[in-house]
Coordinates of C-alpha atoms and ligand atoms in Angstrom, one line a residue:
X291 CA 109.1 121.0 -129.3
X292 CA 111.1 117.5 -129.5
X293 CA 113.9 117.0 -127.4
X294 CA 117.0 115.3 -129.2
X295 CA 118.6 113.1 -127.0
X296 CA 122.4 113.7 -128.0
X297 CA 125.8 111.5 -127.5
X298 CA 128.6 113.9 -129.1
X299 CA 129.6 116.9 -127.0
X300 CA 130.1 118.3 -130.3
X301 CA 126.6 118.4 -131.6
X302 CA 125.7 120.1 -127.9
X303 CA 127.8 122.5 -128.2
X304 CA 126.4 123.4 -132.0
X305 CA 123.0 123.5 -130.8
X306 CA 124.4 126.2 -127.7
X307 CA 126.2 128.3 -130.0
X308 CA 123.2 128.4 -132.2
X309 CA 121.1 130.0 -129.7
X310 CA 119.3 126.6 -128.1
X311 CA 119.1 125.1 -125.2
X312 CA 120.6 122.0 -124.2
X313 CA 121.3 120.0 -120.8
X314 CA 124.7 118.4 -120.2
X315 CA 126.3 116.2 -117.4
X316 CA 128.7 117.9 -114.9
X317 CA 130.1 116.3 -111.9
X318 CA 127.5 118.2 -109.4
X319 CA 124.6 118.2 -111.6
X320 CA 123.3 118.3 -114.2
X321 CA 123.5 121.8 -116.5
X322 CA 120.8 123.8 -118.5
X323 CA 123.2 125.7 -121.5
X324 CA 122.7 128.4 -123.4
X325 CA 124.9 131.1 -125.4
X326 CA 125.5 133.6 -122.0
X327 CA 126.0 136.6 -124.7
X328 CA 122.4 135.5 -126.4
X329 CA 120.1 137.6 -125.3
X330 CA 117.2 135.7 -126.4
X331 CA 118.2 132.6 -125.8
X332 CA 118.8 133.2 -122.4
X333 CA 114.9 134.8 -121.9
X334 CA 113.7 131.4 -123.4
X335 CA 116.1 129.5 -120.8
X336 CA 114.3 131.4 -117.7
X337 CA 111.0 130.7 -119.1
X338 CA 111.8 127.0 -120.0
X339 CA 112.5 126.5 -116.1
X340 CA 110.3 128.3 -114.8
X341 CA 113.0 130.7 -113.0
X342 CA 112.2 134.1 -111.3
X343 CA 114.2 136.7 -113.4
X344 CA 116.3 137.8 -110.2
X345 CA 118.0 134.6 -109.9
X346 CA 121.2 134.9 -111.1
X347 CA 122.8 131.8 -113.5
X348 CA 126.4 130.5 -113.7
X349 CA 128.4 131.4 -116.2
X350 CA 130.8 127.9 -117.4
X351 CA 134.0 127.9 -119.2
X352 CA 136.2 125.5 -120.7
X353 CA 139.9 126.6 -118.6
X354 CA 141.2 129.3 -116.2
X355 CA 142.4 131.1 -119.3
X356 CA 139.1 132.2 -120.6
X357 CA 138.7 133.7 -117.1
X358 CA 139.0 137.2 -118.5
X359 CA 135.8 136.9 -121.1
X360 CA 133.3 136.9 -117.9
X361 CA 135.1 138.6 -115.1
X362 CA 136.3 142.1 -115.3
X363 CA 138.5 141.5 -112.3
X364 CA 140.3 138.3 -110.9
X365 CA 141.0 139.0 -107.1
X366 CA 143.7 137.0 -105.2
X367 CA 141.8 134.8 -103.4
X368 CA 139.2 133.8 -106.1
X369 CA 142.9 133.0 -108.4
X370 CA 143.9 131.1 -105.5
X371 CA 140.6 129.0 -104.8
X372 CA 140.7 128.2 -108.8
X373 CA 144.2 127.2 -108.5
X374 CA 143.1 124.7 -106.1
X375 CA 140.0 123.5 -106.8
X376 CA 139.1 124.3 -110.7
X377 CA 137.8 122.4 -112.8
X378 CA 136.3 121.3 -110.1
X379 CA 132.8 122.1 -107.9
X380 CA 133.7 125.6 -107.3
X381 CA 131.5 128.6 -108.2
X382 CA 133.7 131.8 -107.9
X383 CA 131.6 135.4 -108.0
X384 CA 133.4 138.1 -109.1
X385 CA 133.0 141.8 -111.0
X386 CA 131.3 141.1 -114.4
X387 CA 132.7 142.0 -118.0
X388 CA 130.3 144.4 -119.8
X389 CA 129.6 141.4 -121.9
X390 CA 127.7 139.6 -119.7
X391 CA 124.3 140.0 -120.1
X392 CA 122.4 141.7 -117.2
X393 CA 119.7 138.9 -117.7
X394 CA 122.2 136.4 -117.0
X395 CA 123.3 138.0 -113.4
X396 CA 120.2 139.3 -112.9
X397 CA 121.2 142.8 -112.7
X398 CA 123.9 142.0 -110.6
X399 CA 127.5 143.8 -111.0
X400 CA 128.7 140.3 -109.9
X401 CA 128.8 136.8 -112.3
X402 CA 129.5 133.8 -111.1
X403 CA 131.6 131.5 -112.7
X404 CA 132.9 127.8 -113.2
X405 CA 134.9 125.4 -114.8
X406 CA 133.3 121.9 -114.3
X407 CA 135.6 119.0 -114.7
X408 CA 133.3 116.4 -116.1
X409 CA 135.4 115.6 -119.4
X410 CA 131.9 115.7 -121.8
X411 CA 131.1 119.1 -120.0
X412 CA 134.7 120.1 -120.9
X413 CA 134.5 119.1 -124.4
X414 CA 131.4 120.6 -125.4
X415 CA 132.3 123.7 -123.8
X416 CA 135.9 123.5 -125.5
X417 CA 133.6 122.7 -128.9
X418 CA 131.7 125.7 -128.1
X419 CA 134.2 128.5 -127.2
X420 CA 131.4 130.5 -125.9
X421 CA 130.7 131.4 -122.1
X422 CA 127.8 129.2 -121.5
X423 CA 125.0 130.2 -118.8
X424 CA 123.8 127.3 -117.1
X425 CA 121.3 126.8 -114.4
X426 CA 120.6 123.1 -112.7
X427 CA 118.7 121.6 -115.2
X428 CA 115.3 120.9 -113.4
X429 CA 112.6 122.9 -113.8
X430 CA 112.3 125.8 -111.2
X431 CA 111.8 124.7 -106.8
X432 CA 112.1 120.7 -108.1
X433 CA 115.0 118.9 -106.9
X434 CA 117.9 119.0 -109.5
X435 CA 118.8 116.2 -112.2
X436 CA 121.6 113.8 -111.6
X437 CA 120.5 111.5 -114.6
X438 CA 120.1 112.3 -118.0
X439 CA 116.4 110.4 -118.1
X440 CA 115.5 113.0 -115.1
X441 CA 116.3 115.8 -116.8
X442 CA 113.8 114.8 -119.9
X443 CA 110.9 113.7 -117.2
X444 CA 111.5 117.6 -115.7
X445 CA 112.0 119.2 -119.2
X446 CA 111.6 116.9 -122.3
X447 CA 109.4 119.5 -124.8
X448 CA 110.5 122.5 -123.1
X449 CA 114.4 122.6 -124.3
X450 CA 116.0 121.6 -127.2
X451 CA 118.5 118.4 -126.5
X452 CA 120.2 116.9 -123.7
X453 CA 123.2 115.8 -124.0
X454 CA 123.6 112.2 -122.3
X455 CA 126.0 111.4 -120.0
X456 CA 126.2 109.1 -116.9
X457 CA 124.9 109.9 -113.6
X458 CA 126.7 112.7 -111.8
X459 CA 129.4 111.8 -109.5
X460 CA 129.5 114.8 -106.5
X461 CA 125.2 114.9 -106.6
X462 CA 125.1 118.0 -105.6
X463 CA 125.9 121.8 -106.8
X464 CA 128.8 123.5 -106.7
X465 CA 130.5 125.9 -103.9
X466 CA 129.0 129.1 -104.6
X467 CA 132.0 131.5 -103.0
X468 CA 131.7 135.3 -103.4
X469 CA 135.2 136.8 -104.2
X470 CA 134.3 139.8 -105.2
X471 CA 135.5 142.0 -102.2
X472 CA 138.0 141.8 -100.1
X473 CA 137.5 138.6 -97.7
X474 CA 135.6 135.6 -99.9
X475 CA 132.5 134.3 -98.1
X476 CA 130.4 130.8 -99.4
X477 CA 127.1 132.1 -100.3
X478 CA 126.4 128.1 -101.0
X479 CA 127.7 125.3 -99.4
X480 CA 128.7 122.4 -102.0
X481 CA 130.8 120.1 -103.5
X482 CA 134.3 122.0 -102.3
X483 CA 133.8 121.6 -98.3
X484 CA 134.6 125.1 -96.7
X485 CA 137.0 123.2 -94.6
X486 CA 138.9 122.7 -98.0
X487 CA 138.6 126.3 -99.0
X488 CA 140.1 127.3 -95.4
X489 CA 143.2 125.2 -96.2
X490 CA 143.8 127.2 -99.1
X491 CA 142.4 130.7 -98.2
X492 CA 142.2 130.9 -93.8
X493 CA 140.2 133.7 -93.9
X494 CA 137.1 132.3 -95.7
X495 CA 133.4 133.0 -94.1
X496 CA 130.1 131.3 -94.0
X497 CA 127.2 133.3 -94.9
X498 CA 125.1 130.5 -92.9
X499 CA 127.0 130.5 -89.8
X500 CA 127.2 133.9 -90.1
X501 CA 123.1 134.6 -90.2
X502 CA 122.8 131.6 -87.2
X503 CA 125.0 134.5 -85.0
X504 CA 123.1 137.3 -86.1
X505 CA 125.8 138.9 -87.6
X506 CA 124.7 142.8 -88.5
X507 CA 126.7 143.8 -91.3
X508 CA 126.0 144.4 -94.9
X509 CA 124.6 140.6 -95.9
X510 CA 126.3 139.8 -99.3
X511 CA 123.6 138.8 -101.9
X512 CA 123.0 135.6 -103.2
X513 CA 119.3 136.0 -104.7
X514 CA 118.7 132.4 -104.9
X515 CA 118.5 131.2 -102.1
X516 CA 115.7 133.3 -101.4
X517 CA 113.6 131.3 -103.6
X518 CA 112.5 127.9 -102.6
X519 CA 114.8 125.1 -103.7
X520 CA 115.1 121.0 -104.2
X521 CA 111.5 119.8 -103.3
X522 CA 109.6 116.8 -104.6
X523 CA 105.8 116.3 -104.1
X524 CA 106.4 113.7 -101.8
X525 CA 106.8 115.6 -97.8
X526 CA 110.3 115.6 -96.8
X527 CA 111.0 115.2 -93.0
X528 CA 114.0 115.6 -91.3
X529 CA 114.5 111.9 -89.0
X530 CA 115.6 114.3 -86.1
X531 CA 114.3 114.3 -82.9
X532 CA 111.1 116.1 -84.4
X533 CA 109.8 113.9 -86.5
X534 CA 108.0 111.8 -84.0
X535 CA 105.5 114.8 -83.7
X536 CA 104.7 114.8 -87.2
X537 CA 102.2 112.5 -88.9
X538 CA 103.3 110.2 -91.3
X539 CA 101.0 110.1 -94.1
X540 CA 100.4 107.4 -96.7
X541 CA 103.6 105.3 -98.0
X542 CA 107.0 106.4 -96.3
X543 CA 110.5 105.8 -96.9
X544 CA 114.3 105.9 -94.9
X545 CA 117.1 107.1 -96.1
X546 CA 120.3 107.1 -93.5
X547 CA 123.3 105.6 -93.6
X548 CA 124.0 102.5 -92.2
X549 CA 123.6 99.0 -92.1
X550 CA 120.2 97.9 -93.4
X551 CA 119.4 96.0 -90.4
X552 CA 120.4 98.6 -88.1
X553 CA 119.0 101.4 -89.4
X554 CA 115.8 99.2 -88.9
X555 CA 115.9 99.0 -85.8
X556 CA 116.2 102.0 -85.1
X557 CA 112.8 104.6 -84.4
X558 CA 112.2 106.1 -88.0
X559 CA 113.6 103.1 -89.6
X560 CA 110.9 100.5 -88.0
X561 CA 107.9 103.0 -89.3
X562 CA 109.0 102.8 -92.8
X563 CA 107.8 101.0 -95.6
X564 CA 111.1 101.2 -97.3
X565 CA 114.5 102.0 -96.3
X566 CA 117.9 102.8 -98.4
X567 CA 120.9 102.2 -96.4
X568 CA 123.6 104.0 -97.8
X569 CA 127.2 103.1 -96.3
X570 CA 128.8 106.8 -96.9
X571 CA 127.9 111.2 -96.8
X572 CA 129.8 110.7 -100.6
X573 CA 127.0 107.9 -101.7
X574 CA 124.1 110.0 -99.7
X575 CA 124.8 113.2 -101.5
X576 CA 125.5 111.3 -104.9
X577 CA 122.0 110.1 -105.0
X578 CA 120.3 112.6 -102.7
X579 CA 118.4 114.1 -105.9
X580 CA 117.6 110.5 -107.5
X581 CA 116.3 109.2 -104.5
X582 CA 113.8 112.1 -104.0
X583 CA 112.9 111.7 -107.6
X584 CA 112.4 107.8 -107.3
X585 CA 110.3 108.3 -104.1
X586 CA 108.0 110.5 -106.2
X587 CA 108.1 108.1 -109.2
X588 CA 107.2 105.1 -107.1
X589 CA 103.8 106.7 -105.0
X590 CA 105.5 107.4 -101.1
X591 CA 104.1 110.2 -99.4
X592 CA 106.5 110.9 -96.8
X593 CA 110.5 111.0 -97.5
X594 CA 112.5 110.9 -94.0
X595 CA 116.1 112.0 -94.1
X596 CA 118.9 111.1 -91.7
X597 CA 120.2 114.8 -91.1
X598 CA 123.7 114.6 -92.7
X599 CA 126.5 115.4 -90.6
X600 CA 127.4 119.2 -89.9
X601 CA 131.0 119.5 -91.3
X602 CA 132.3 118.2 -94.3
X603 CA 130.1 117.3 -97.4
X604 CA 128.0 116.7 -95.0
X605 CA 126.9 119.9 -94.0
X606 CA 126.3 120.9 -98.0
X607 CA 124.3 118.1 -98.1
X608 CA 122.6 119.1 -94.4
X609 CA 121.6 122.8 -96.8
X610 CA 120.0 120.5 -99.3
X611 CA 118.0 118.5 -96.5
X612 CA 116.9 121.2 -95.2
X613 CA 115.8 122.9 -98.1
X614 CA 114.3 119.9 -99.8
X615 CA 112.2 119.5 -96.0
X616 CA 111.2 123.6 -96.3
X617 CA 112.9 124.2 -93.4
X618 CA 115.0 127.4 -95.4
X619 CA 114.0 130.0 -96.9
X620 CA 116.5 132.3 -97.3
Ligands
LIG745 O1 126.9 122.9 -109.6 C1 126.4 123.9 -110.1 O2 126.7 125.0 -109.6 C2 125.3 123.7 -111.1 C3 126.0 123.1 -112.4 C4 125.0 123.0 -113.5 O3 127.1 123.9 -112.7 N1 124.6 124.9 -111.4 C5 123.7 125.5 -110.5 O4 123.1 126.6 -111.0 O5 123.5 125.0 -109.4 P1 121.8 127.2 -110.3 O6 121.3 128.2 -111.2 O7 120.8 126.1 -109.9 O8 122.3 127.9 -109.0 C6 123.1 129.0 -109.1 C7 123.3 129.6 -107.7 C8 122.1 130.4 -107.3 O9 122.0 130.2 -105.8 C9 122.5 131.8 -107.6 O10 121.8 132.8 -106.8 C10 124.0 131.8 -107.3 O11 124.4 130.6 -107.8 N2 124.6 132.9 -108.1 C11 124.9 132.9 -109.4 N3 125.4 134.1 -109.8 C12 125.6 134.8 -108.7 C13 126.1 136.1 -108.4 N4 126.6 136.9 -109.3 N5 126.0 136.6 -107.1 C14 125.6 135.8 -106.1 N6 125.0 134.5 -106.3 C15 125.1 134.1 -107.6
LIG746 MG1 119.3 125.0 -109.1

C-alpha cells in the first residue's frame, strides 16, 4: 500500500470517512484515525499497529457539543474538567453510546474521549463530522510519533495517508481521567498536570500513587498500561543513582536539562558520547519521543535520561521514562 502524504485537513478527513486510515498532528502526538462506527476499518487500524485487541482507543471529536454521540452519560465532574481543559490534552472516560463499537473500547462499557486543540486536528475532524478512533500513531510498544516523517518511518505502507503537520507542541499524550463513577481518578498522567485537574475538581485521584500505597479497593481499569509502552531499540537507563551499576554498552547519549557544560560535568554526563541539554520539563517532554527516535536513527546503544521531576509535567513525563526504561509494567 502507498502512503499519500496529505496537506488539506479536508482530504484526511475524506479518506476517514471513507473507511481508511490516516495519521494527523494533535498537540500531544501524533493520531492514527479511523471512522469509530466502521467496523472494519477499525480491525485493519489494530492490525496496522500491531495493537493487542484489549487495548482500548480514543474516541476524538470536533467540540463539546458532539459529546452526546460517544458518551451515553456526561457526569459533573468530567463536564467540569472539559470546561476547563477541552480542546485541550484531556482524555475523559465515561459510559459508552450503543454506537460505539465494542472493538473500539475493547469490550469496555467505558469510551474515552477528546477534543484535541491542534487547529488541522480540529479541522479535519470538523470536515469529517464523524467520531474518529485514534490510537498514537506508532506502531505497537514503539515510542509515539511527534513528526510527521516519524510517523511514515513507523507506518509508511501499512496506513493510508498522513496528514502533515508540524512537530507536536505538548510531546506527550493526553490525561487519561476516568469519570465514569462517582470520584474521577487519572488512569494516565499527561499533558493536563493533576495538579491542574485538582484546581478544578479537589477530589481527583492518582491511580499511580494510589498502587505505590497499596491501596486494596476495586483498581479501575485502564487495559493499556498493561502492555508495554514507548521503547526504542536503543536501552533506556534512568541517570539515577542506579545507573552506575549498569554497563554502558556501545555509543551512549545524555539527555538532562541544563547547561551543556554543566551537565558535563556532572557523572552520567562525562561518560557520554553525546549529550542534549535541554533548558526546560516543557522542551524535555516536547522532544522526549524525537530524541529516542533520533538515538535509534543515528547507531547509540544506550539512552540515559535525567529522571524528570515528580510533580508537574514532570511527573507525566517521569511515567514515560520509566516506561520507555521498562521499569513499568502495569
Ligand atoms: O494524546 C493522546 O491521548 C493520543 C492522541 C492521538 O490523542 N492518543 C493516545 O492513544 O495516546 P493511545 O491509544 O496510544 O492510548 C490510549 C490510552 C490507553 O492507555 C488506553 O488503555 C486508554 O487510553 N483508554 C482508552 N479508552 C479507555 C477506556 N474506556 N477505559 C480506560 N482506559 C482507556
Ligand atoms: Mg500509544
Amino acid at each position: 500500500m502507498e502512503t499519500r502524504i496529505l496537506e488539506s485537513a479536508v482530504d484526511a478527513a475524506n479518506i476517514i470517512s471513507g473507511g481508511g486510515l490516516c495519521a494527523f498532528p494533535t498537540e500531544t502526538v501524533y493520531g492514527l484515525g479511523v471512522n469509530a462506527t466502521d467496523h472494519a476499518a477499525v480491525g485493519r487500524l489494530f492490525i496496522a499497529k500491531g495493537r493487542p485487541s484489549d487495548n482500548p482507543l480514543i474516541v476524538h471529536l470536533g467540540a463539546i457539543e458532539q459529546l452526546e454521540s460517544a458518551a451515553a452519560k456526561i457526569t459533573t465532574s468530567a463536564r467540569m474538567l472539559l470546561e476547563a481543559f477541552a480542546p485541550g490534552p484531556i482524555t475523559v472516560v465515561l459510559p459508552k453510546q450503543p454506537s460505539i463499537l465494542d472493538a473500539v473500547t475493547g469490550g469496555l462499557p467505558t469510551v474515552g474521549i477528546r477534543i484535541p486543540a491542534n487547529p488541522l486536528a480540529q479541522q479535519m475532524l470538523s470536515a469529517a463530522g464523524i467520531p474518529v478512533a485514534a490510537p498514537s500513531a506508532n506502531l505497537s510498544g514503539r515510542p509515539s510519533c511527534t513528526t510527521w516523517q516519524s510517523v511514515v518511518d513507523d507506518l509508511g505502507g501499512r496506513i493510508d495517508a498522513v496528514l502533515k503537520g508540524a512537530a507536536c507542541s505538548v510531546g506527550i499524550e493526553s490525561t487519561v481521567v476516568d469519570c465514569s463513577t462517582e470520584v474521577p481518578i487519572i488512569l494516565r498522567p499527561g499533558g493536563v498536570t493533576i495538579e491542574q485537574m485538582r484546581d478544578v475538581v479537589p477530589s481527583v485521584r492518582d491511580l499511580h500513587d494510589e498502587r505505590q500505597q497499596a491501596f486494596t479497593g476495586i483498581m479501575p481499569n485502564s487495559p493499556g498500561l498493561r502492555h508495554p509502552h514507548y521503547q526504542p531499540r536503543a536501552t533506556v537507563l534512568l541517570a539515577d543513582d542506579s545507573w552506575v551499576e549498569k554497563p554502558l554498552v556501545g555509543k551512549t547519549v545524555f539527555v538532562g536539562i541544563g547547561q551543556q557544560a554543566e551537565l558535563e560535568r556532572t557523572a552520567p554526563g562525562r561518560v557520554a558520547d553525546r549529550i542534549i541539554a535541554l533548558d526546560s520539563v516543557q522542551a524535555y517532554a516536547m522532544l522526549f519521543y524525537e530524541l529516542l527516535r533520533e538515538s535509534d536513527r543515528d547507531g547509540y546503544s544506550t539512552i540515559m535520561l535525567q529522571p524528570a521531576p515528580s510533580s508537574g509535567l514532570g511527573a507525566s513525563l517521569l511515567d514515560r521514562q520509566r516506561r520507555a526504561a521498562g521499569l513499568e509494567t502495569r
